[in-house]
PDB file of C-alpha atoms in Angstrom:
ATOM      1  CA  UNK A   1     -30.780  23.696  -9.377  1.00  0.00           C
ATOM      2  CA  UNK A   2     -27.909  21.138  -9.510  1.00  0.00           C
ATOM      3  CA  UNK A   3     -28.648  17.453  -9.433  1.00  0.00           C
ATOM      4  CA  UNK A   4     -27.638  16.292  -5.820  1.00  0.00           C
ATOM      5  CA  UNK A   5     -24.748  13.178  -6.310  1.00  0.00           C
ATOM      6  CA  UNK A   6     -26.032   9.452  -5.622  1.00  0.00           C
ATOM      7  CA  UNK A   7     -23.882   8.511  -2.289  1.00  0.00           C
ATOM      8  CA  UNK A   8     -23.998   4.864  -3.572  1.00  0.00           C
ATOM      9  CA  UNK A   9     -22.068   5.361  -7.001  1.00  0.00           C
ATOM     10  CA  UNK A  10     -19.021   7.045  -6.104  1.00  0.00           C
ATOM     11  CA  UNK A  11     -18.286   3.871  -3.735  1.00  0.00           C
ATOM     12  CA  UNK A  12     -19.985   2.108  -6.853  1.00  0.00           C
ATOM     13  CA  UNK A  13     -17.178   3.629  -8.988  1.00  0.00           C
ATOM     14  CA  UNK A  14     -14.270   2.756  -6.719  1.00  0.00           C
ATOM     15  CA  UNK A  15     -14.970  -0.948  -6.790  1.00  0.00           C
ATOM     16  CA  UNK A  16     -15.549  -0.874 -10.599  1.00  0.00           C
ATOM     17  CA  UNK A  17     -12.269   0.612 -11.272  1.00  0.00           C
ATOM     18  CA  UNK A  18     -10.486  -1.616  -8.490  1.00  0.00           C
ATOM     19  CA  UNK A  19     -11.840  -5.055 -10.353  1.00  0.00           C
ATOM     20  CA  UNK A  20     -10.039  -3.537 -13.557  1.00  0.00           C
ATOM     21  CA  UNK A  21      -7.243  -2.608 -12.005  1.00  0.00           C
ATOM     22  CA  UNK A  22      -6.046  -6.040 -11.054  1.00  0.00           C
ATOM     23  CA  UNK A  23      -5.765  -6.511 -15.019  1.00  0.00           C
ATOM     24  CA  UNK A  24      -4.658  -3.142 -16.570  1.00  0.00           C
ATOM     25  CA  UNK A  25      -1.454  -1.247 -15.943  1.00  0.00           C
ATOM     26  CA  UNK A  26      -1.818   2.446 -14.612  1.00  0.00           C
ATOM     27  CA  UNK A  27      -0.312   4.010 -17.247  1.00  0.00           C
ATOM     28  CA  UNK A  28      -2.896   2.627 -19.689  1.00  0.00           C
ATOM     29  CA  UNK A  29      -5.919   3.846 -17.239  1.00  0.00           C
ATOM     30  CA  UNK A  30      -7.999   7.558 -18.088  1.00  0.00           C
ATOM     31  CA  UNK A  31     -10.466   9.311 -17.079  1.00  0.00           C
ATOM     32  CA  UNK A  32     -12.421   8.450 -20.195  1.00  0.00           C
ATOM     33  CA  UNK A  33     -11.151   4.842 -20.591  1.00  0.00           C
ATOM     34  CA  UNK A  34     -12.680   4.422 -17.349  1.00  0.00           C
ATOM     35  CA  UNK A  35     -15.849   6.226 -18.078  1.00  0.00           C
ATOM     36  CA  UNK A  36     -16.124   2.994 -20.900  1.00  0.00           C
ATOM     37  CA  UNK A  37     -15.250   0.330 -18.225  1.00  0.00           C
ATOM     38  CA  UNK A  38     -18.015   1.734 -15.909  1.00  0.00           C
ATOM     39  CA  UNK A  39     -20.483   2.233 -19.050  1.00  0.00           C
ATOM     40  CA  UNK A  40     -21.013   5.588 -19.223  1.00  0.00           C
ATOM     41  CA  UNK A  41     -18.533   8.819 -19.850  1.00  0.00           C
ATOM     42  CA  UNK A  42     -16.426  10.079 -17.918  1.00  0.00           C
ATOM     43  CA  UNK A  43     -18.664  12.827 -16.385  1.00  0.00           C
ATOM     44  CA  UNK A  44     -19.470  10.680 -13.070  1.00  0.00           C
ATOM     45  CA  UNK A  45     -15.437  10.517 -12.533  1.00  0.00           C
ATOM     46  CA  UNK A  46     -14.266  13.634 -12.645  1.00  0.00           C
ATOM     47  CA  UNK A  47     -17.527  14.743 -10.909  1.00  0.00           C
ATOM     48  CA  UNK A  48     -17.091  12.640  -7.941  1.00  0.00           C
ATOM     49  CA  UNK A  49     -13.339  12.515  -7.777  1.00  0.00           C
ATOM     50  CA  UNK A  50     -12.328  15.557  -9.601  1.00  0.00           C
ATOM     51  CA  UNK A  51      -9.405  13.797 -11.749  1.00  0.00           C
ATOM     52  CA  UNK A  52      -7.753  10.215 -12.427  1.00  0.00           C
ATOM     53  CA  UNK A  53      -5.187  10.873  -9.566  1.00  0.00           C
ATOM     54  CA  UNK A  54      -7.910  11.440  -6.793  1.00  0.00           C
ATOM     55  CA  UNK A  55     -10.020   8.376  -8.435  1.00  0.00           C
ATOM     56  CA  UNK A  56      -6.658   6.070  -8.246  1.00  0.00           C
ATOM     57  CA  UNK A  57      -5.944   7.819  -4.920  1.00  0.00           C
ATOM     58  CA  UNK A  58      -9.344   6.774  -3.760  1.00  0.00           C
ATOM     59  CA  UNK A  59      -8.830   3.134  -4.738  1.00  0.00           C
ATOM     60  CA  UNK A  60      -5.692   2.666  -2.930  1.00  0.00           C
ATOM     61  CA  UNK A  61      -7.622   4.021   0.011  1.00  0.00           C
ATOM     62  CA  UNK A  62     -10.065   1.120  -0.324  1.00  0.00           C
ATOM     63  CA  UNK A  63      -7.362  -1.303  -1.078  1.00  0.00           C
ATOM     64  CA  UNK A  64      -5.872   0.255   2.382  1.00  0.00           C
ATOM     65  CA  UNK A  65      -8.109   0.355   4.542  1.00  0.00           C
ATOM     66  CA  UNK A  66      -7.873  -2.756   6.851  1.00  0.00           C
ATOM     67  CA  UNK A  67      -3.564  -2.051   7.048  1.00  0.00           C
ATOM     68  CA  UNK A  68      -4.163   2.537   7.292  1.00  0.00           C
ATOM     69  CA  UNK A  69      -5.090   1.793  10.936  1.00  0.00           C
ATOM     70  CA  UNK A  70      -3.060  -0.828  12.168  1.00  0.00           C
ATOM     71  CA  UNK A  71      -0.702   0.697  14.733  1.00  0.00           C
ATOM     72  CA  UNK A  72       2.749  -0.684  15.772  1.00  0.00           C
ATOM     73  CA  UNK A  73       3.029  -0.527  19.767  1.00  0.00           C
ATOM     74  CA  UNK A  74       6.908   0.421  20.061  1.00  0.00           C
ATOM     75  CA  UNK A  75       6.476  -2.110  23.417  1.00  0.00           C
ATOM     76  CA  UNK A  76       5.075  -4.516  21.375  1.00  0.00           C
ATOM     77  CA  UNK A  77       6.337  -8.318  21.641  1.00  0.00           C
ATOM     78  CA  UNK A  78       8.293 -10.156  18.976  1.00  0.00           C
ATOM     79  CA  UNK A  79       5.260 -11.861  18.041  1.00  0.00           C
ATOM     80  CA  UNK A  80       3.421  -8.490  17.175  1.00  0.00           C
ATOM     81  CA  UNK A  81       6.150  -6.808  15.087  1.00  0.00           C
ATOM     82  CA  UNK A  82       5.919  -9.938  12.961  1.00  0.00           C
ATOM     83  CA  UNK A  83       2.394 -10.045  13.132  1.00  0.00           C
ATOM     84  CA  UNK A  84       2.522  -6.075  12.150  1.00  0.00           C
ATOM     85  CA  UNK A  85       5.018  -6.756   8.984  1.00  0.00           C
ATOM     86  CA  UNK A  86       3.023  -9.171   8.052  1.00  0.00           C
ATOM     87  CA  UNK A  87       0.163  -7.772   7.871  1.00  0.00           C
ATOM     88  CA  UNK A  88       1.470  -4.226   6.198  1.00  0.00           C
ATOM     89  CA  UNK A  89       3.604  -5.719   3.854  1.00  0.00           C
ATOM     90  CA  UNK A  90       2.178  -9.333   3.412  1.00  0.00           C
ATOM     91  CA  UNK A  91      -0.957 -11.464   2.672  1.00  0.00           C
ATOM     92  CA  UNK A  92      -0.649 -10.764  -0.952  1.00  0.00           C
ATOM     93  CA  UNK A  93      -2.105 -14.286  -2.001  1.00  0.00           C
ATOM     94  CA  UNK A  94      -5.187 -12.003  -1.406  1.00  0.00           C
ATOM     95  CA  UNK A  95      -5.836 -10.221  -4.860  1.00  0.00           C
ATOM     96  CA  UNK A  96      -6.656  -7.082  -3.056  1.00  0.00           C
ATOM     97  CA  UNK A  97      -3.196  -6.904  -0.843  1.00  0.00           C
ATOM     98  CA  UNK A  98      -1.339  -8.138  -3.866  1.00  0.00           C
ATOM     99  CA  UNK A  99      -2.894  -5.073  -6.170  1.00  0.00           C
ATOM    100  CA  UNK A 100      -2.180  -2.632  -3.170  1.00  0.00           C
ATOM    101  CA  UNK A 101       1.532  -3.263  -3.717  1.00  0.00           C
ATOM    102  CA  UNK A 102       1.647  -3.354  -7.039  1.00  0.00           C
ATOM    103  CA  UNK A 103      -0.162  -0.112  -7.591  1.00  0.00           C
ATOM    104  CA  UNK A 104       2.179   0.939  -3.926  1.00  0.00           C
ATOM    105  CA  UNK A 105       5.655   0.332  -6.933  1.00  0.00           C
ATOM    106  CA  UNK A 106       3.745   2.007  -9.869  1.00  0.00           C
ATOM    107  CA  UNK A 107       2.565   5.456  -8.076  1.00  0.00           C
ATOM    108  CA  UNK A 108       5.861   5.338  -5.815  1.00  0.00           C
ATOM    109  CA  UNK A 109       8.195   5.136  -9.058  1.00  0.00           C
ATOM    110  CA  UNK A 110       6.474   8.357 -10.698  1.00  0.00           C
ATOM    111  CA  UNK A 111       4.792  10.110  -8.122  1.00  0.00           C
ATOM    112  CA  UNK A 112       7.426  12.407  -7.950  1.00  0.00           C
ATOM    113  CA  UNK A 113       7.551  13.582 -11.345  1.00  0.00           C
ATOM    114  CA  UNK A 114       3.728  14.912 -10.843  1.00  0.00           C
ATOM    115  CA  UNK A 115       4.724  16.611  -7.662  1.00  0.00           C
ATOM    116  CA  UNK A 116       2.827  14.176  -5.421  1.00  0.00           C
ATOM    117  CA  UNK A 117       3.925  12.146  -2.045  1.00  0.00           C
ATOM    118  CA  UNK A 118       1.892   9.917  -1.042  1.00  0.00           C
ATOM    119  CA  UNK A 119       3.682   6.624  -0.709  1.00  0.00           C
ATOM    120  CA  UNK A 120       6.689   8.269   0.071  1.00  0.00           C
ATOM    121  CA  UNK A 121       4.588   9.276   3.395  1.00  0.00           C
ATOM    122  CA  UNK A 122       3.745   5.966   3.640  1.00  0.00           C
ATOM    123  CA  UNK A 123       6.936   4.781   3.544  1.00  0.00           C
ATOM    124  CA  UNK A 124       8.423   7.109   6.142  1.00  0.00           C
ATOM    125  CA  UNK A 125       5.546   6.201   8.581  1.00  0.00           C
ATOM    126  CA  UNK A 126       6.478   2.344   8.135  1.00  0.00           C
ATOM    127  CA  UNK A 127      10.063   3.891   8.763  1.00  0.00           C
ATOM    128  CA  UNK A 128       9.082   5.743  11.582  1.00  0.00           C
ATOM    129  CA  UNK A 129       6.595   2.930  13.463  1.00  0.00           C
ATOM    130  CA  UNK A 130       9.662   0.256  13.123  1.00  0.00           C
ATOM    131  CA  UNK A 131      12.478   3.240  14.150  1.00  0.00           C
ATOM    132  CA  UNK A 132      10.252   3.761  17.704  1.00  0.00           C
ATOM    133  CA  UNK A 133       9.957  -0.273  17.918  1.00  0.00           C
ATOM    134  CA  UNK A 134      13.754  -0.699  17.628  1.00  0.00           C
ATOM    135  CA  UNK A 135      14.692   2.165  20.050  1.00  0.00           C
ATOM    136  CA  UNK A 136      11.893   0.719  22.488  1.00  0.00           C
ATOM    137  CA  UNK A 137      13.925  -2.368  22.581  1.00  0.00           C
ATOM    138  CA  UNK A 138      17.367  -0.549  22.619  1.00  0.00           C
ATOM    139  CA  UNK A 139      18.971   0.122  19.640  1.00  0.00           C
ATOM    140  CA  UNK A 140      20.699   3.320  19.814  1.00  0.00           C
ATOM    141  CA  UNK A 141      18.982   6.373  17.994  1.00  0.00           C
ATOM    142  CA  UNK A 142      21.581   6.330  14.856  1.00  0.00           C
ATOM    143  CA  UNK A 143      21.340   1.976  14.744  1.00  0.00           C
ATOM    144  CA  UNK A 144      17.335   2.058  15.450  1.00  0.00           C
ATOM    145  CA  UNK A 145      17.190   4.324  12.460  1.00  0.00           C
ATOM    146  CA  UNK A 146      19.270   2.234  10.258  1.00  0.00           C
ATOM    147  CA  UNK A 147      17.474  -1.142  11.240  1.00  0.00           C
ATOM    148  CA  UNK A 148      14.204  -0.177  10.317  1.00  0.00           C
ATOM    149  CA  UNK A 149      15.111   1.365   7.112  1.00  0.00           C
ATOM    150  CA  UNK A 150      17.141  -1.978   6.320  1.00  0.00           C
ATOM    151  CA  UNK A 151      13.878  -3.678   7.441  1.00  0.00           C
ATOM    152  CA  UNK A 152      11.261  -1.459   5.142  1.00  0.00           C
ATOM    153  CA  UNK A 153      13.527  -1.911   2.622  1.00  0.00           C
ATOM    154  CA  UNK A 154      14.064  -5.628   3.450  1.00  0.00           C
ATOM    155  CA  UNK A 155      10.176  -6.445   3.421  1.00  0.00           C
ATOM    156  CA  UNK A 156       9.351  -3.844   0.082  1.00  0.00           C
ATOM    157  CA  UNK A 157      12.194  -6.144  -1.602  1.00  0.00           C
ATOM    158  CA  UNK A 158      10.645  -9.460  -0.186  1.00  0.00           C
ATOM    159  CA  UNK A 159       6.832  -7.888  -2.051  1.00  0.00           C
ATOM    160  CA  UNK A 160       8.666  -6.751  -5.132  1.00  0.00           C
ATOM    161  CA  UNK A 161      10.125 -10.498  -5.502  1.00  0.00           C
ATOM    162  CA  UNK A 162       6.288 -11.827  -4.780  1.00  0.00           C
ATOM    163  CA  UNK A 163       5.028  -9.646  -7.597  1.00  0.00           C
ATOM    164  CA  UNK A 164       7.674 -10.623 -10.311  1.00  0.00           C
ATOM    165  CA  UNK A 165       7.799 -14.374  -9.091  1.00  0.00           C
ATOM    166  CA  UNK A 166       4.936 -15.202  -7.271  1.00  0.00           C
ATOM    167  CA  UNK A 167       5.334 -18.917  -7.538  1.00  0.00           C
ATOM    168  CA  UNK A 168       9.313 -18.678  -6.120  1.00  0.00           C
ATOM    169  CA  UNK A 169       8.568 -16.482  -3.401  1.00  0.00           C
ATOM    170  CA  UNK A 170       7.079 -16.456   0.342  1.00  0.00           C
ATOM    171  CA  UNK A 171       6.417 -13.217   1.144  1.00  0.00           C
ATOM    172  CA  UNK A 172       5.226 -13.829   4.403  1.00  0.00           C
ATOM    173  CA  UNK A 173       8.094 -16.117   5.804  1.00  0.00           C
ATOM    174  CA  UNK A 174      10.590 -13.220   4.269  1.00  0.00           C
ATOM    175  CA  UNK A 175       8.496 -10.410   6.771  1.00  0.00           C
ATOM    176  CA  UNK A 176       8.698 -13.187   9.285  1.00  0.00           C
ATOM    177  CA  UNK A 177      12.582 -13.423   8.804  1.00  0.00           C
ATOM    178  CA  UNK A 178      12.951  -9.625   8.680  1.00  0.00           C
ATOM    179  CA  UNK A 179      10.965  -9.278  12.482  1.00  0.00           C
ATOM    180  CA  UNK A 180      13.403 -11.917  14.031  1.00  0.00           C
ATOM    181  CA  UNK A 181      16.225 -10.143  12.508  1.00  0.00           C
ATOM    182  CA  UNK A 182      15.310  -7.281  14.459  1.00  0.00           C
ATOM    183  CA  UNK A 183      14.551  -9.049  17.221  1.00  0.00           C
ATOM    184  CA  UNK A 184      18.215 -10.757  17.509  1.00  0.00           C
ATOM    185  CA  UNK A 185      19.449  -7.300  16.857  1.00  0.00           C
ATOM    186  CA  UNK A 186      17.613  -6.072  19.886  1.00  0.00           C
ATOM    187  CA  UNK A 187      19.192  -9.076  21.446  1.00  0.00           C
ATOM    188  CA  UNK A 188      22.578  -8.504  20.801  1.00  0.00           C
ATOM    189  CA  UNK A 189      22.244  -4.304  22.079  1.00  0.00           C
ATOM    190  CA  UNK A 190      20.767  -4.995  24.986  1.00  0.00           C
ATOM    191  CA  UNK A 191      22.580  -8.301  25.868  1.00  0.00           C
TER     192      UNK A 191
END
């Protein structure tokens, strides 16, 4: 009879891997190079997760989860769109928020190349909560579309700048810009 799994190590496992991913790049992470950082081979990985992808998967679910279920009201008030960038796209002075984007740029640049999509659904839901915000507060259908991708694009660029020069770069007053320059275009349609 098989040995039934331990429900603590798999979440175990996920925070192991997570502390040494805020040090090592991706591409140098492996099912059995992680089997050393946890102590042990890499049997309890690829039993629990089933491969490196779902294990890295899982981890950027963990790293997710406060921002995976934070909704953008397409009423919402200036104040909440900014509070909503911010909190998808910002915050990362935290070292968990900053290793969610950073791992967000590594498995968006090659994720196609293994067949995969998952931050490029990501990205078309940020695309999609800010298109319904804009036409909300009416943009036509053609501009609302073409704000919000200037915004998503506007607020990965202000992260991307954070993660090459930290020390140069406010994130969060760049998502903060990016909300009132929505705002003002809402503004100008409907005024």
């Amino acid at each position: 009879m098989p040995r039934k799994p331990d429900p603590t190590l798999k979440p175990a496992i996920i925070e192991k891997v997570t502390e040494h991913l805020h040090d090592t790049k991706l591409e140098a992470v492996s099912v059995r190079s992680l089997g050393r950082v946890l102590g042990t081979s890499a049997y309890p990985i690829v039993y629990h997760f089933g491969s490196r992808e779902s294990l890295i998967d899982a981890v950027v679910d963990h790293l997710e989860r406060d921002v995976d279920d934070l909704v953008l009201d397409p009423e919402a008030d200036d104040d909440a769109l900014g509070a909503w960038l911010t909190a998808v796209f910002g915050g990362l002075h935290q070292r968990e928020r900053l290793l969610a984007a950073r791992l967000a740029f590594e498995l968006g640049a090659v994720e196609t190349l293994d067949g995969r999509d998952r931050e490029r659904l990501v990205h078309r839901g940020h695309l999609a909560a800010l298109t319904a915000w804009c036409s909300a507060h009416g943009y036509p259908a053609p501009t609302a579309a073409e704000a919000a991708a200037d915004a998503v694009r506007a607020a990965r660029g202000a992260q991307w700048a954070f993660l090459v020069d930290p020390d140069e770069t406010d994130v969060d007053a760049a998502l903060r810009t990016v909300a009132d320059r929505l705002v003002a275009g809402a503004r100008c349609v409907v005024g």
